[in-house]
């Protein structure tokens, strides 16, 4: 808000920077407003908006320790030489970024 000593309305305009209320990506954004009274006197207001992510992501699914055993009396042969294993591990972040 801006006001003037004569009590008349003051023209307030944003002349630089991001739009109030819009979603922004991480980073710093400079914003500038200019207030102009009826006598054409002006005053600037400059500030910086910083969007940061200082919270760690978290796991939504993380497998517990699993063991796979395959016994063959004569030793491993062909495909029996290995045991297929698979798992699921998913993570999330409060900023809706994709975390692999």
Short mmCIF file of N, CA, C and O in Angstrom, two decimals:
data_model
loop_
_atom_site.label_atom_id
_atom_site.label_comp_id
_atom_site.label_asym_id
_atom_site.label_seq_id
_atom_site.Cartn_x
_atom_site.Cartn_y
_atom_site.Cartn_z
N UNK A 1 0.83 -1.18 0.00
CA UNK A 1 0.00 0.00 0.00
C UNK A 1 0.87 1.24 0.00
O UNK A 1 1.98 1.24 0.51
N UNK A 2 0.33 2.28 -0.56
CA UNK A 2 1.03 3.56 -0.56
C UNK A 2 0.03 4.65 -0.16
O UNK A 2 -1.15 4.55 -0.44
N UNK A 3 0.54 5.68 0.51
CA UNK A 3 -0.32 6.80 0.90
C UNK A 3 0.45 8.10 0.71
O UNK A 3 1.66 8.10 0.52
N UNK A 4 -0.31 9.22 0.76
CA UNK A 4 0.30 10.54 0.56
C UNK A 4 -0.18 11.46 1.67
O UNK A 4 -1.24 11.25 2.27
N UNK A 5 0.57 12.50 1.94
CA UNK A 5 0.24 13.40 3.04
C UNK A 5 -1.00 14.27 2.76
O UNK A 5 -1.57 14.83 3.68
N UNK A 6 -1.46 14.36 1.49
CA UNK A 6 -2.63 15.18 1.21
C UNK A 6 -3.94 14.39 1.29
O UNK A 6 -5.02 14.94 1.12
N UNK A 7 -3.83 13.07 1.54
CA UNK A 7 -5.03 12.24 1.68
C UNK A 7 -5.65 11.83 0.36
O UNK A 7 -6.65 11.10 0.35
N UNK A 8 -5.13 12.28 -0.76
CA UNK A 8 -5.67 11.91 -2.07
C UNK A 8 -5.13 10.53 -2.47
O UNK A 8 -4.07 10.09 -2.00
N UNK A 9 -5.86 9.86 -3.34
CA UNK A 9 -5.40 8.54 -3.79
C UNK A 9 -4.02 8.61 -4.46
O UNK A 9 -3.67 9.61 -5.09
N UNK A 10 -3.26 7.54 -4.31
CA UNK A 10 -1.93 7.42 -4.89
C UNK A 10 -1.99 6.31 -5.95
O UNK A 10 -2.57 5.26 -5.73
N UNK A 11 -1.39 6.57 -7.11
CA UNK A 11 -1.31 5.58 -8.17
C UNK A 11 -0.16 4.63 -7.84
O UNK A 11 0.99 5.07 -7.67
N UNK A 12 -0.45 3.35 -7.73
CA UNK A 12 0.56 2.34 -7.39
C UNK A 12 0.66 1.37 -8.55
O UNK A 12 -0.34 0.74 -8.92
N UNK A 13 1.84 1.24 -9.14
CA UNK A 13 2.04 0.34 -10.27
C UNK A 13 3.26 -0.54 -10.06
O UNK A 13 4.31 -0.06 -9.62
N UNK A 14 3.11 -1.83 -10.39
CA UNK A 14 4.26 -2.71 -10.42
C UNK A 14 4.92 -2.54 -11.77
O UNK A 14 4.27 -2.66 -12.82
N UNK A 15 6.21 -2.21 -11.78
CA UNK A 15 6.91 -1.94 -13.04
C UNK A 15 7.96 -3.00 -13.38
O UNK A 15 8.52 -2.98 -14.48
N UNK A 16 8.22 -3.92 -12.46
CA UNK A 16 9.19 -4.98 -12.74
C UNK A 16 8.93 -6.16 -11.82
O UNK A 16 8.44 -6.01 -10.72
N UNK A 17 9.29 -7.35 -12.32
CA UNK A 17 9.24 -8.53 -11.48
C UNK A 17 8.11 -9.49 -11.81
O UNK A 17 7.34 -9.29 -12.74
N UNK A 18 8.03 -10.52 -11.00
CA UNK A 18 7.03 -11.57 -11.16
C UNK A 18 5.66 -11.06 -10.72
O UNK A 18 5.56 -10.08 -10.00
N UNK A 19 4.63 -11.77 -11.14
CA UNK A 19 3.27 -11.39 -10.79
C UNK A 19 2.87 -12.00 -9.45
O UNK A 19 3.09 -13.19 -9.22
N UNK A 20 2.30 -11.19 -8.59
CA UNK A 20 1.84 -11.64 -7.28
C UNK A 20 0.84 -12.78 -7.44
O UNK A 20 -0.12 -12.68 -8.20
N UNK A 21 1.07 -13.88 -6.74
CA UNK A 21 0.16 -15.02 -6.75
C UNK A 21 0.48 -16.09 -7.76
O UNK A 21 -0.09 -17.17 -7.69
N UNK A 22 1.35 -15.83 -8.72
CA UNK A 22 1.70 -16.84 -9.71
C UNK A 22 2.69 -17.84 -9.13
O UNK A 22 3.49 -17.51 -8.25
N UNK A 23 2.64 -19.08 -9.63
CA UNK A 23 3.62 -20.10 -9.25
C UNK A 23 4.97 -19.74 -9.86
O UNK A 23 5.04 -19.33 -11.03
N UNK A 24 6.02 -19.92 -9.11
CA UNK A 24 7.37 -19.60 -9.57
C UNK A 24 8.29 -20.79 -9.32
O UNK A 24 8.10 -21.54 -8.38
N UNK A 25 9.32 -20.92 -10.16
CA UNK A 25 10.33 -21.95 -9.95
C UNK A 25 11.35 -21.45 -8.94
O UNK A 25 11.33 -20.28 -8.54
N UNK A 26 12.25 -22.31 -8.55
CA UNK A 26 13.29 -21.93 -7.60
C UNK A 26 14.13 -20.80 -8.15
O UNK A 26 14.43 -20.75 -9.34
N UNK A 27 14.47 -19.86 -7.29
CA UNK A 27 15.31 -18.75 -7.71
C UNK A 27 14.95 -17.47 -6.97
O UNK A 27 14.08 -17.46 -6.11
N UNK A 28 15.63 -16.39 -7.33
CA UNK A 28 15.39 -15.07 -6.74
C UNK A 28 14.80 -14.15 -7.80
O UNK A 28 15.23 -14.17 -8.95
N UNK A 29 13.83 -13.34 -7.38
CA UNK A 29 13.13 -12.47 -8.31
C UNK A 29 13.06 -11.06 -7.72
O UNK A 29 12.60 -10.87 -6.59
N UNK A 30 13.52 -10.09 -8.47
CA UNK A 30 13.44 -8.69 -8.06
C UNK A 30 12.09 -8.12 -8.48
O UNK A 30 11.62 -8.35 -9.60
N UNK A 31 11.46 -7.38 -7.58
CA UNK A 31 10.15 -6.77 -7.82
C UNK A 31 10.27 -5.27 -7.53
O UNK A 31 10.90 -4.87 -6.56
N UNK A 32 9.66 -4.46 -8.39
CA UNK A 32 9.68 -3.01 -8.20
C UNK A 32 8.28 -2.44 -8.37
O UNK A 32 7.58 -2.77 -9.34
N UNK A 33 7.90 -1.58 -7.42
CA UNK A 33 6.66 -0.80 -7.51
C UNK A 33 7.01 0.67 -7.50
O UNK A 33 8.01 1.07 -6.89
N UNK A 34 6.19 1.48 -8.17
CA UNK A 34 6.33 2.93 -8.12
C UNK A 34 5.00 3.52 -7.68
O UNK A 34 3.94 3.18 -8.23
N UNK A 35 5.05 4.38 -6.67
CA UNK A 35 3.87 5.12 -6.21
C UNK A 35 4.00 6.55 -6.72
O UNK A 35 5.06 7.18 -6.59
N UNK A 36 2.91 7.06 -7.31
CA UNK A 36 2.90 8.42 -7.84
C UNK A 36 1.70 9.17 -7.27
O UNK A 36 0.57 8.69 -7.37
N UNK A 37 1.95 10.34 -6.69
CA UNK A 37 0.82 11.13 -6.16
C UNK A 37 0.31 12.09 -7.23
O UNK A 37 0.84 12.16 -8.34
N UNK A 38 -0.74 12.87 -6.89
CA UNK A 38 -1.36 13.79 -7.84
C UNK A 38 -0.43 14.93 -8.26
O UNK A 38 -0.64 15.56 -9.28
N UNK A 39 0.62 15.17 -7.49
CA UNK A 39 1.60 16.20 -7.85
C UNK A 39 2.77 15.63 -8.66
O UNK A 39 3.78 16.29 -8.86
N UNK A 40 2.64 14.38 -9.09
CA UNK A 40 3.66 13.66 -9.87
C UNK A 40 4.92 13.36 -9.07
O UNK A 40 5.98 13.09 -9.65
N UNK A 41 4.85 13.41 -7.75
CA UNK A 41 5.96 12.95 -6.92
C UNK A 41 5.95 11.42 -6.94
O UNK A 41 4.89 10.80 -6.91
N UNK A 42 7.13 10.82 -6.99
CA UNK A 42 7.21 9.36 -7.05
C UNK A 42 8.09 8.80 -5.94
O UNK A 42 8.97 9.48 -5.42
N UNK A 43 7.83 7.56 -5.63
CA UNK A 43 8.64 6.82 -4.66
C UNK A 43 8.69 5.37 -5.14
O UNK A 43 7.67 4.82 -5.55
N UNK A 44 9.88 4.78 -5.12
CA UNK A 44 10.06 3.39 -5.53
C UNK A 44 10.08 2.47 -4.32
O UNK A 44 10.53 2.86 -3.24
N UNK A 45 9.62 1.26 -4.55
CA UNK A 45 9.73 0.19 -3.55
C UNK A 45 10.31 -1.02 -4.27
O UNK A 45 9.71 -1.56 -5.20
N UNK A 46 11.53 -1.43 -3.89
CA UNK A 46 12.22 -2.57 -4.49
C UNK A 46 12.41 -3.65 -3.44
O UNK A 46 12.80 -3.35 -2.31
N UNK A 47 12.14 -4.89 -3.83
CA UNK A 47 12.40 -6.01 -2.92
C UNK A 47 12.66 -7.27 -3.73
O UNK A 47 12.40 -7.30 -4.94
N UNK A 48 13.18 -8.27 -3.07
CA UNK A 48 13.50 -9.55 -3.72
C UNK A 48 12.67 -10.65 -3.08
O UNK A 48 12.58 -10.75 -1.86
N UNK A 49 12.07 -11.47 -3.94
CA UNK A 49 11.35 -12.67 -3.51
C UNK A 49 12.26 -13.86 -3.83
O UNK A 49 12.73 -14.00 -4.96
N UNK A 50 12.52 -14.70 -2.84
CA UNK A 50 13.36 -15.88 -3.05
C UNK A 50 12.52 -17.14 -2.82
O UNK A 50 11.92 -17.30 -1.76
N UNK A 51 12.47 -17.99 -3.84
CA UNK A 51 11.79 -19.28 -3.75
C UNK A 51 12.87 -20.33 -3.58
O UNK A 51 13.76 -20.46 -4.42
N UNK A 52 12.83 -21.04 -2.45
CA UNK A 52 13.87 -22.04 -2.19
C UNK A 52 13.23 -23.34 -1.72
O UNK A 52 12.08 -23.37 -1.29
N UNK A 53 13.98 -24.39 -1.83
CA UNK A 53 13.56 -25.71 -1.37
C UNK A 53 14.64 -26.21 -0.41
O UNK A 53 15.68 -26.67 -0.83
N UNK A 54 14.39 -26.08 0.89
CA UNK A 54 15.38 -26.50 1.87
C UNK A 54 14.94 -27.75 2.62
O UNK A 54 15.53 -28.12 3.62
N UNK A 55 13.90 -28.41 2.12
CA UNK A 55 13.43 -29.64 2.75
C UNK A 55 13.88 -30.84 1.93
O UNK A 55 13.84 -30.82 0.70
N UNK A 56 14.29 -31.87 2.63
CA UNK A 56 14.76 -33.08 1.98
C UNK A 56 13.58 -33.86 1.40
O UNK A 56 12.48 -33.83 1.95
N UNK A 57 13.82 -34.59 0.29
CA UNK A 57 12.79 -35.50 -0.20
C UNK A 57 12.64 -36.66 0.77
O UNK A 57 13.48 -36.86 1.66
N UNK A 58 11.59 -37.45 0.62
CA UNK A 58 11.39 -38.61 1.48
C UNK A 58 10.99 -39.81 0.63
O UNK A 58 10.51 -39.66 -0.48
N UNK A 59 11.23 -40.99 1.17
CA UNK A 59 10.87 -42.22 0.48
C UNK A 59 9.42 -42.56 0.79
O UNK A 59 9.00 -42.58 1.94
N UNK A 60 8.66 -42.81 -0.28
CA UNK A 60 7.28 -43.28 -0.11
C UNK A 60 7.24 -44.80 -0.10
O UNK A 60 6.34 -45.39 0.45
N UNK A 61 8.21 -45.41 -0.76
CA UNK A 61 8.36 -46.86 -0.76
C UNK A 61 9.84 -47.17 -0.77
O UNK A 61 10.57 -46.67 -1.62
N UNK A 62 10.28 -47.95 0.17
CA UNK A 62 11.67 -48.39 0.18
C UNK A 62 11.68 -49.81 0.72
O UNK A 62 11.23 -50.07 1.83
N UNK A 63 12.15 -50.72 -0.11
CA UNK A 63 12.14 -52.13 0.25
C UNK A 63 12.96 -52.39 1.51
O UNK A 63 13.99 -51.76 1.73
N UNK A 64 12.46 -53.31 2.30
CA UNK A 64 13.28 -53.78 3.42
C UNK A 64 14.28 -54.78 2.86
O UNK A 64 14.21 -55.16 1.69
N UNK A 65 15.23 -55.19 3.67
CA UNK A 65 16.23 -56.15 3.19
C UNK A 65 15.55 -57.43 2.73
O UNK A 65 14.71 -57.98 3.42
N UNK A 66 15.91 -57.87 1.54
CA UNK A 66 15.38 -59.11 0.98
C UNK A 66 16.54 -60.03 0.63
O UNK A 66 17.60 -59.57 0.24
N UNK A 67 16.32 -61.31 0.74
CA UNK A 67 17.33 -62.29 0.35
C UNK A 67 16.72 -63.24 -0.66
O UNK A 67 15.54 -63.59 -0.56
N UNK A 68 17.52 -63.65 -1.63
CA UNK A 68 17.08 -64.63 -2.63
C UNK A 68 18.09 -65.77 -2.62
O UNK A 68 19.29 -65.55 -2.70
N UNK A 69 17.58 -66.98 -2.49
CA UNK A 69 18.45 -68.16 -2.45
C UNK A 69 18.04 -69.12 -3.55
O UNK A 69 16.86 -69.29 -3.85
N UNK A 70 19.06 -69.72 -4.18
CA UNK A 70 18.80 -70.75 -5.17
C UNK A 70 19.84 -71.83 -4.96
O UNK A 70 21.05 -71.57 -5.03
N UNK A 71 19.39 -73.01 -4.68
CA UNK A 71 20.32 -74.12 -4.43
C UNK A 71 20.28 -75.10 -5.60
O UNK A 71 19.20 -75.45 -6.09
N UNK A 72 21.44 -75.54 -6.05
CA UNK A 72 21.54 -76.57 -7.08
C UNK A 72 22.65 -77.50 -6.62
O UNK A 72 23.77 -77.07 -6.38
N UNK A 73 22.33 -78.76 -6.53
CA UNK A 73 23.26 -79.71 -5.92
C UNK A 73 24.59 -79.80 -6.67
O UNK A 73 25.62 -80.02 -6.07
N UNK A 74 24.55 -79.63 -7.99
CA UNK A 74 25.78 -79.79 -8.76
C UNK A 74 26.44 -78.46 -9.09
O UNK A 74 27.37 -78.41 -9.87
N UNK A 75 25.96 -77.37 -8.55
CA UNK A 75 26.52 -76.05 -8.85
C UNK A 75 25.67 -75.35 -9.90
O UNK A 75 24.83 -75.96 -10.54
N UNK A 76 25.91 -74.07 -10.08
CA UNK A 76 25.10 -73.29 -11.01
C UNK A 76 25.32 -73.72 -12.46
O UNK A 76 26.45 -73.98 -12.87
N UNK A 77 24.24 -73.83 -13.22
CA UNK A 77 24.31 -74.20 -14.63
C UNK A 77 23.34 -73.31 -15.41
O UNK A 77 22.19 -73.15 -15.00
N UNK A 78 23.78 -72.74 -16.55
CA UNK A 78 22.91 -71.96 -17.42
C UNK A 78 22.21 -70.84 -16.67
O UNK A 78 22.83 -70.09 -15.91
N UNK A 79 20.89 -70.72 -16.89
CA UNK A 79 20.13 -69.67 -16.23
C UNK A 79 20.10 -69.85 -14.72
O UNK A 79 19.84 -68.89 -13.99
N UNK A 80 20.37 -71.06 -14.27
CA UNK A 80 20.36 -71.31 -12.83
C UNK A 80 21.56 -70.67 -12.14
O UNK A 80 21.64 -70.65 -10.92
N UNK A 81 22.49 -70.12 -12.89
CA UNK A 81 23.68 -69.51 -12.30
C UNK A 81 23.33 -68.20 -11.59
O UNK A 81 24.08 -67.73 -10.76
N UNK A 82 22.19 -67.62 -11.90
CA UNK A 82 21.79 -66.38 -11.25
C UNK A 82 20.34 -66.42 -10.84
O UNK A 82 19.55 -67.20 -11.35
N UNK A 83 20.00 -65.61 -9.90
CA UNK A 83 18.62 -65.52 -9.42
C UNK A 83 18.11 -64.12 -9.75
O UNK A 83 18.73 -63.13 -9.35
N UNK A 84 17.02 -64.01 -10.51
CA UNK A 84 16.50 -62.69 -10.82
C UNK A 84 15.95 -62.02 -9.56
O UNK A 84 15.27 -62.66 -8.76
N UNK A 85 16.28 -60.77 -9.37
CA UNK A 85 15.77 -60.01 -8.23
C UNK A 85 15.20 -58.69 -8.75
O UNK A 85 15.64 -58.16 -9.76
N UNK A 86 14.20 -58.18 -8.05
CA UNK A 86 13.68 -56.86 -8.39
C UNK A 86 13.18 -56.19 -7.11
O UNK A 86 13.00 -56.84 -6.08
N UNK A 87 13.03 -54.90 -7.18
CA UNK A 87 12.58 -54.14 -6.02
C UNK A 87 11.92 -52.85 -6.49
O UNK A 87 12.02 -52.47 -7.64
N UNK A 88 11.27 -52.18 -5.54
CA UNK A 88 10.64 -50.90 -5.81
C UNK A 88 11.13 -49.89 -4.80
O UNK A 88 11.16 -50.17 -3.61
N UNK A 89 11.54 -48.74 -5.30
CA UNK A 89 11.98 -47.67 -4.42
C UNK A 89 11.48 -46.36 -5.02
O UNK A 89 11.88 -45.98 -6.12
N UNK A 90 10.55 -45.69 -4.33
CA UNK A 90 9.97 -44.44 -4.82
C UNK A 90 10.21 -43.33 -3.81
O UNK A 90 10.22 -43.57 -2.61
N UNK A 91 10.41 -42.12 -4.32
CA UNK A 91 10.63 -40.97 -3.44
C UNK A 91 9.73 -39.83 -3.88
O UNK A 91 9.25 -39.79 -5.01
N UNK A 92 9.50 -38.88 -2.98
CA UNK A 92 8.67 -37.73 -3.27
C UNK A 92 9.30 -36.49 -2.66
O UNK A 92 10.19 -36.57 -1.82
N UNK A 93 8.80 -35.32 -3.10
CA UNK A 93 9.30 -34.06 -2.60
C UNK A 93 8.11 -33.12 -2.46
O UNK A 93 7.17 -33.18 -3.24
N UNK A 94 8.13 -32.25 -1.47
CA UNK A 94 7.00 -31.35 -1.24
C UNK A 94 6.81 -30.33 -2.35
O UNK A 94 5.76 -29.72 -2.46
N UNK A 95 7.81 -30.17 -3.23
CA UNK A 95 7.71 -29.20 -4.33
C UNK A 95 7.27 -29.85 -5.63
O UNK A 95 7.33 -29.23 -6.68
N UNK A 96 6.85 -31.08 -5.60
CA UNK A 96 6.37 -31.81 -6.77
C UNK A 96 7.41 -31.97 -7.87
O UNK A 96 7.10 -32.06 -9.03
N UNK A 97 8.69 -31.96 -7.50
CA UNK A 97 9.72 -32.28 -8.47
C UNK A 97 9.82 -33.78 -8.58
O UNK A 97 9.54 -34.50 -7.64
N UNK A 98 10.23 -34.29 -9.74
CA UNK A 98 10.40 -35.72 -9.91
C UNK A 98 11.73 -36.12 -9.30
O UNK A 98 12.76 -35.54 -9.58
N UNK A 99 11.68 -37.12 -8.42
CA UNK A 99 12.88 -37.62 -7.76
C UNK A 99 13.06 -39.07 -8.17
O UNK A 99 12.20 -39.89 -7.94
N UNK A 100 14.18 -39.37 -8.85
CA UNK A 100 14.46 -40.75 -9.27
C UNK A 100 15.46 -41.38 -8.33
O UNK A 100 16.34 -40.74 -7.84
#
